[in-house]
Short mmCIF file of C-alpha atoms in Angstrom, two decimals:
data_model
loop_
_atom_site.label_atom_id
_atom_site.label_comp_id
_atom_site.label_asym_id
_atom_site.label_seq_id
_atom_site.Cartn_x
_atom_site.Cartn_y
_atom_site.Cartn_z
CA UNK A 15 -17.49 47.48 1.37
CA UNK A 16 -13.70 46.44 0.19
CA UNK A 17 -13.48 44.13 2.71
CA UNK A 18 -16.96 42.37 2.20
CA UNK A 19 -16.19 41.82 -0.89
CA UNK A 20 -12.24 40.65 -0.32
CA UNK A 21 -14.30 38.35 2.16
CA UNK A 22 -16.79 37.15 -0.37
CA UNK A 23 -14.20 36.14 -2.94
CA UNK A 24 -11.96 34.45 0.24
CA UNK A 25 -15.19 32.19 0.55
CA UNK A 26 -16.07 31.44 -2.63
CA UNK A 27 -12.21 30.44 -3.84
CA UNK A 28 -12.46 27.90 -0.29
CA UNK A 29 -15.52 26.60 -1.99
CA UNK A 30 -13.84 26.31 -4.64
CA UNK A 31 -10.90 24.62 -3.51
CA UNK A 32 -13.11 22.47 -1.19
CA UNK A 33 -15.17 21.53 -4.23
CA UNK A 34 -11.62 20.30 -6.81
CA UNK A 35 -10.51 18.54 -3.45
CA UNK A 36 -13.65 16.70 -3.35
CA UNK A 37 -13.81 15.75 -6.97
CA UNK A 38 -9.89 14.51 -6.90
CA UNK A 39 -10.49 12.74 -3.89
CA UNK A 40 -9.77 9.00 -4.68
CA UNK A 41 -11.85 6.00 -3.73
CA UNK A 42 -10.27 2.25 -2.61
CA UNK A 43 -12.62 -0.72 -2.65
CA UNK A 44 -10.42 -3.16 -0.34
CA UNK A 45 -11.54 -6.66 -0.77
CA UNK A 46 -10.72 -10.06 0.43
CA UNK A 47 -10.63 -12.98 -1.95
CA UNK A 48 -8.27 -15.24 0.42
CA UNK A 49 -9.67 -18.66 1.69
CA UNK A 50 -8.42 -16.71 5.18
CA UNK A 51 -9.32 -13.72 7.34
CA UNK A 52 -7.26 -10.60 6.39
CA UNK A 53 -7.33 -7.80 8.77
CA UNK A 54 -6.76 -5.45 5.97
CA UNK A 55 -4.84 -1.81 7.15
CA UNK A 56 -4.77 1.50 5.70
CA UNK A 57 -2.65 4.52 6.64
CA UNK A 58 -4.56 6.78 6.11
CA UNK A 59 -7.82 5.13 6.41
CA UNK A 60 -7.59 2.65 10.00
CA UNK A 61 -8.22 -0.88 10.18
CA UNK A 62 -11.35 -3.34 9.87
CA UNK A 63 -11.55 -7.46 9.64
CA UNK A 64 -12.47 -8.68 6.12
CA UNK A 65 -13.63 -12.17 6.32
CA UNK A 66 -13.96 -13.79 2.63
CA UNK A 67 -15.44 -12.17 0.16
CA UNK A 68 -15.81 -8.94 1.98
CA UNK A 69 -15.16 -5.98 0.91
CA UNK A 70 -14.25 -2.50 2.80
CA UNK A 71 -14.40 1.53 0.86
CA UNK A 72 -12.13 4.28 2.25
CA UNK A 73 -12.08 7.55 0.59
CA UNK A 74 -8.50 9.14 0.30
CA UNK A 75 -8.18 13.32 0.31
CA UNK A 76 -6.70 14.47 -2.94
CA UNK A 77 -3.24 14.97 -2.60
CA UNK A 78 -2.31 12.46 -0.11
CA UNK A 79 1.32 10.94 -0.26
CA UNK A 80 3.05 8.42 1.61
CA UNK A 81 -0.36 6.42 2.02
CA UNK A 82 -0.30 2.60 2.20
CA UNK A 83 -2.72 -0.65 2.54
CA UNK A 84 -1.60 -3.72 3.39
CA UNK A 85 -3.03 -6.97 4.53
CA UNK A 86 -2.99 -8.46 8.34
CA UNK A 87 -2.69 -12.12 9.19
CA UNK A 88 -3.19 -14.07 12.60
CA UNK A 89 -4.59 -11.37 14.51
CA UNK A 90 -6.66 -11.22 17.84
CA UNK A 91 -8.27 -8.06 19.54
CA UNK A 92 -10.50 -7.42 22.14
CA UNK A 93 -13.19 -5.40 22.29
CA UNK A 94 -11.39 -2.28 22.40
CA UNK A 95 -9.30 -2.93 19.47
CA UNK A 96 -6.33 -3.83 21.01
CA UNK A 97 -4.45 -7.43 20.38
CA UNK A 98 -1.62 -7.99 18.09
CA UNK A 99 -0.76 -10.15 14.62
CA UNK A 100 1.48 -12.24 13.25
CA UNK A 101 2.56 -9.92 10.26
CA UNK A 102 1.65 -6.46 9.08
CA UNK A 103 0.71 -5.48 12.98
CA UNK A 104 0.82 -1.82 13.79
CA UNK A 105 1.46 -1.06 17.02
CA UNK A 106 -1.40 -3.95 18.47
CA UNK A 107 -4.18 -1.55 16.82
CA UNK A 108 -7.29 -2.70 15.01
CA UNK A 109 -7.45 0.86 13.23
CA UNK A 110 -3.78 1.53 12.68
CA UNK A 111 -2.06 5.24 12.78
CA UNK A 112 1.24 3.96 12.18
CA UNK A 113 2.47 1.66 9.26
CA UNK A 114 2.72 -2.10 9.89
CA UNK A 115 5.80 -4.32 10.97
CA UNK A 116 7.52 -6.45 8.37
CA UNK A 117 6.97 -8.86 6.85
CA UNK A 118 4.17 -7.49 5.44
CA UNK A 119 3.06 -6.61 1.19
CA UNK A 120 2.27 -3.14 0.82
CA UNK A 121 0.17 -1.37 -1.46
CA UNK A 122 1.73 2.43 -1.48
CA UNK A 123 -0.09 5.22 -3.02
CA UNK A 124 0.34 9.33 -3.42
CA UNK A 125 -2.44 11.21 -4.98
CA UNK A 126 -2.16 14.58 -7.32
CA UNK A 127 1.51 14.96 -7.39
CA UNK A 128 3.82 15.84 -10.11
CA UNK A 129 1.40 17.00 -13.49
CA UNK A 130 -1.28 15.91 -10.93
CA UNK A 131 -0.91 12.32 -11.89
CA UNK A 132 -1.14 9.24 -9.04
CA UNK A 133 1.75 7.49 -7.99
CA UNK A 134 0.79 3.66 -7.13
CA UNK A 135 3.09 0.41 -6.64
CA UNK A 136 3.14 -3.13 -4.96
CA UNK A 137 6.77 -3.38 -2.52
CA UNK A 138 8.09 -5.72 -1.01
CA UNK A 139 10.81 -3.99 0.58
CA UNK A 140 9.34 -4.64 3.69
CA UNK A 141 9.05 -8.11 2.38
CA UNK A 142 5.91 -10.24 2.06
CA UNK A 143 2.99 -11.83 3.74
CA UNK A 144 -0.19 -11.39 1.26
CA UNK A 145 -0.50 -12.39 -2.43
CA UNK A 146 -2.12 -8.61 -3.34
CA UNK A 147 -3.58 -6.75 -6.81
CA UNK A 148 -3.49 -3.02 -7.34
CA UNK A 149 -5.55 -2.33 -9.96
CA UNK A 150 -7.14 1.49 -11.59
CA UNK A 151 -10.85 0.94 -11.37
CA UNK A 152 -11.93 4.53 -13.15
CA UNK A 153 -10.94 7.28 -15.60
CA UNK A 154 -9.62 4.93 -18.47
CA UNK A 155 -6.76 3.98 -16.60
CA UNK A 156 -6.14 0.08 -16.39
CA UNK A 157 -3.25 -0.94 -15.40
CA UNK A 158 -1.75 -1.67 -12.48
CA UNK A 159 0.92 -4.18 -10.16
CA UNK A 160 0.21 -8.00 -9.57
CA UNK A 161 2.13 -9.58 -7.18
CA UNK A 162 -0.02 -13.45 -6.97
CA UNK A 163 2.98 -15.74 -6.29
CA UNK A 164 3.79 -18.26 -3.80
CA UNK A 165 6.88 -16.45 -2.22
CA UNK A 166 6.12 -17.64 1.27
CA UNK A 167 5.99 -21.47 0.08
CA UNK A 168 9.69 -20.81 -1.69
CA UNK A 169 11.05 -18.23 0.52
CA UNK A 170 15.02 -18.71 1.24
CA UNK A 171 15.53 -20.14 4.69
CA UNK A 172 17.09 -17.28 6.27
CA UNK A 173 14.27 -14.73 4.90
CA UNK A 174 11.27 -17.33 6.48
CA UNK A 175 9.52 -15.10 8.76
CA UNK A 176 6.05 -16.65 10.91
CA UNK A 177 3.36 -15.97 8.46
CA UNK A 178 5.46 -14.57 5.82
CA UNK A 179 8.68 -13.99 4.02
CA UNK A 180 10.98 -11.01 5.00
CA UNK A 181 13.33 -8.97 2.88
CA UNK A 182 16.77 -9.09 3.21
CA UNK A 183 17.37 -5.47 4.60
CA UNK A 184 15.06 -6.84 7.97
CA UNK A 185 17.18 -9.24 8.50
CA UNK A 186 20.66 -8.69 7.68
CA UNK A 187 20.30 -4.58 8.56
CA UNK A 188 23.05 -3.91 5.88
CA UNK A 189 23.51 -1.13 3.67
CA UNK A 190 23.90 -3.41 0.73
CA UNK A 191 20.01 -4.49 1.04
CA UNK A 192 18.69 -1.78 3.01
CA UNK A 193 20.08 1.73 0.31
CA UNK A 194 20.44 3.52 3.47
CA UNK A 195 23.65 5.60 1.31
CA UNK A 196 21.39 6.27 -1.46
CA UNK A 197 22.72 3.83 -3.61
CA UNK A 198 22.72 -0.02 -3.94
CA UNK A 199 22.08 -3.02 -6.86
CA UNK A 200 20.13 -5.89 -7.35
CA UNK A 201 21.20 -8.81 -5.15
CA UNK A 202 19.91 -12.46 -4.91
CA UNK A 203 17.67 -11.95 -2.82
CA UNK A 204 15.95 -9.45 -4.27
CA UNK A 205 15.97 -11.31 -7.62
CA UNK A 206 14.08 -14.06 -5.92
CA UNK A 207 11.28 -11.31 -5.20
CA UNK A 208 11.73 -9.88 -8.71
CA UNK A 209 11.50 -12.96 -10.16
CA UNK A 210 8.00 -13.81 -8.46
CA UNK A 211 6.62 -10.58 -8.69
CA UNK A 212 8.28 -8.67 -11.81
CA UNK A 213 5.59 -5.67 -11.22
CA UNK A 214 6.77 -5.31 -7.67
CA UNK A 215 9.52 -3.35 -5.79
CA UNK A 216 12.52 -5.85 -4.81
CA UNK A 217 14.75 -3.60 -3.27
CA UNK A 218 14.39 0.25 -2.61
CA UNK A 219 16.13 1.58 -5.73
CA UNK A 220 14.29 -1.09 -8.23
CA UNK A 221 11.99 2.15 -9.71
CA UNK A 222 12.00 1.33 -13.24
CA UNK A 223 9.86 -1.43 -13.73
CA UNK A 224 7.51 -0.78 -10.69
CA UNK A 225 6.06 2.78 -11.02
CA UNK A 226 2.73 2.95 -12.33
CA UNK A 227 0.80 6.39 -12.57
CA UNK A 228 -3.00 7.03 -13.29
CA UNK A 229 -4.36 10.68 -13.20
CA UNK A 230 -5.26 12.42 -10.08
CA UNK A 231 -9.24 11.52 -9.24
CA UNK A 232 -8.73 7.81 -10.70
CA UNK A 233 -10.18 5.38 -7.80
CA UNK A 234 -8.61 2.03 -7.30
CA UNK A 235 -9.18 -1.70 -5.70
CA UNK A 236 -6.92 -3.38 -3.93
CA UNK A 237 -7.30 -7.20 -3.71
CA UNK A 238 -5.67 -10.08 -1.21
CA UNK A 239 -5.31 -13.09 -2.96
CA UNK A 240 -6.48 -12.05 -6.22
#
């Protein structure tokens, strides 16, 4: 009788747990506002082709970290969902498992962490190909990173990437732009970034100013070309 009833609790703390992991889960309406077809990406979450004005919902398990969306441009697959693009392609996938080769704006997310609070930001520390918003949609959070501006139009000449505008640690592979020691500063380059997109990463150590943190369950939209 013990061990019916050791078995009975065992099920209904699972249901419980199953229940709080359902009702922290977070949801992310993806939409695309750009003139242009985005095929938008989401580790977790896949791939799918948002022509204007379309919008696509993923739902995110609660506690989820190292999660990003970003946007695809110039893309062609076939009919098994295999092609390539000219940024943000990840590995010549439709629905990507793998994050997405710079230059490419990233949305990056981890759900429930530390005082079960969401950590969200906009980097471009793999540089940038999409203008994108990351915006709270629920739980009386609000704010959230813009990054709208035209880096690609004003990028420095030896960050201009097809499609997009790299960051300096693609290019130049250098421990001064690329933190690999664990320590680095602001450099012109990533100034230029900074000073287009002052809610966005610039370089891998700029945490200060582009950290943003909603409470766990909060869903979120994430907008190209906002």
């Amino acid at each position: 009788m013990g061990s019916l009833n050791s078995f009975s609790f065992c099920i209904s703390f699972l249901l419980i747990a199953l229940s709080l992991n359902h009702a922290n889960a977070a949801t992310f309406d993806i939409r695309n506002n750009c003139p242009y077809t985005v095929w938008a990406a989401a580790v977790p979450g896949g791939g799918r082709q948002l022509n204007n004005g379309q919008t696509w919902t993923i739902n995110v398990a609660a506690g989820t970290a190292g999660a990003r969306i970003w946007g695809r441009t110039g893309c062609s697959f076939d009919g098994a969902g295999r092609g390539n693009c000219q940024t943000g392609d990840c590995g010549g996938l439709l629905q990507c498992q793998a994050y997405g080769a710079p230059p490419n704006t990233l949305a990056e997310y981890a759900l429930n962490q530390f005082n079960n609070l969401d950590f969200f930001d906009i980097s471009l520390v793999d540089g940038f190909n999409v203008p994108l918003e990351f915006i709270p949609t629920s739980g009386g959070c609000t704010r959230g990173p813009r990054c709208t501006a035209d880096v690609n139009g004003q990028c420095p000449a030896v960050l201009r990437a097809p499609g997009g505008c790299n960051n300096p640690c693609t290019v130049f592979k250098t421990d001064e732009y690329c933190c690999n020691s664990g320590s680095c500063s602001p450099t012109d380059y990533s100034r230029y970034f900074k000073g287009k997109c002052p809610d966005a990463y610039s370089y891998p150590k700029d945490d200060a100013s582009s950290t943003f943190t909603c409470p766990g369950g909060t869903n979120y939209r994430v907008v190209f070309c906002p």
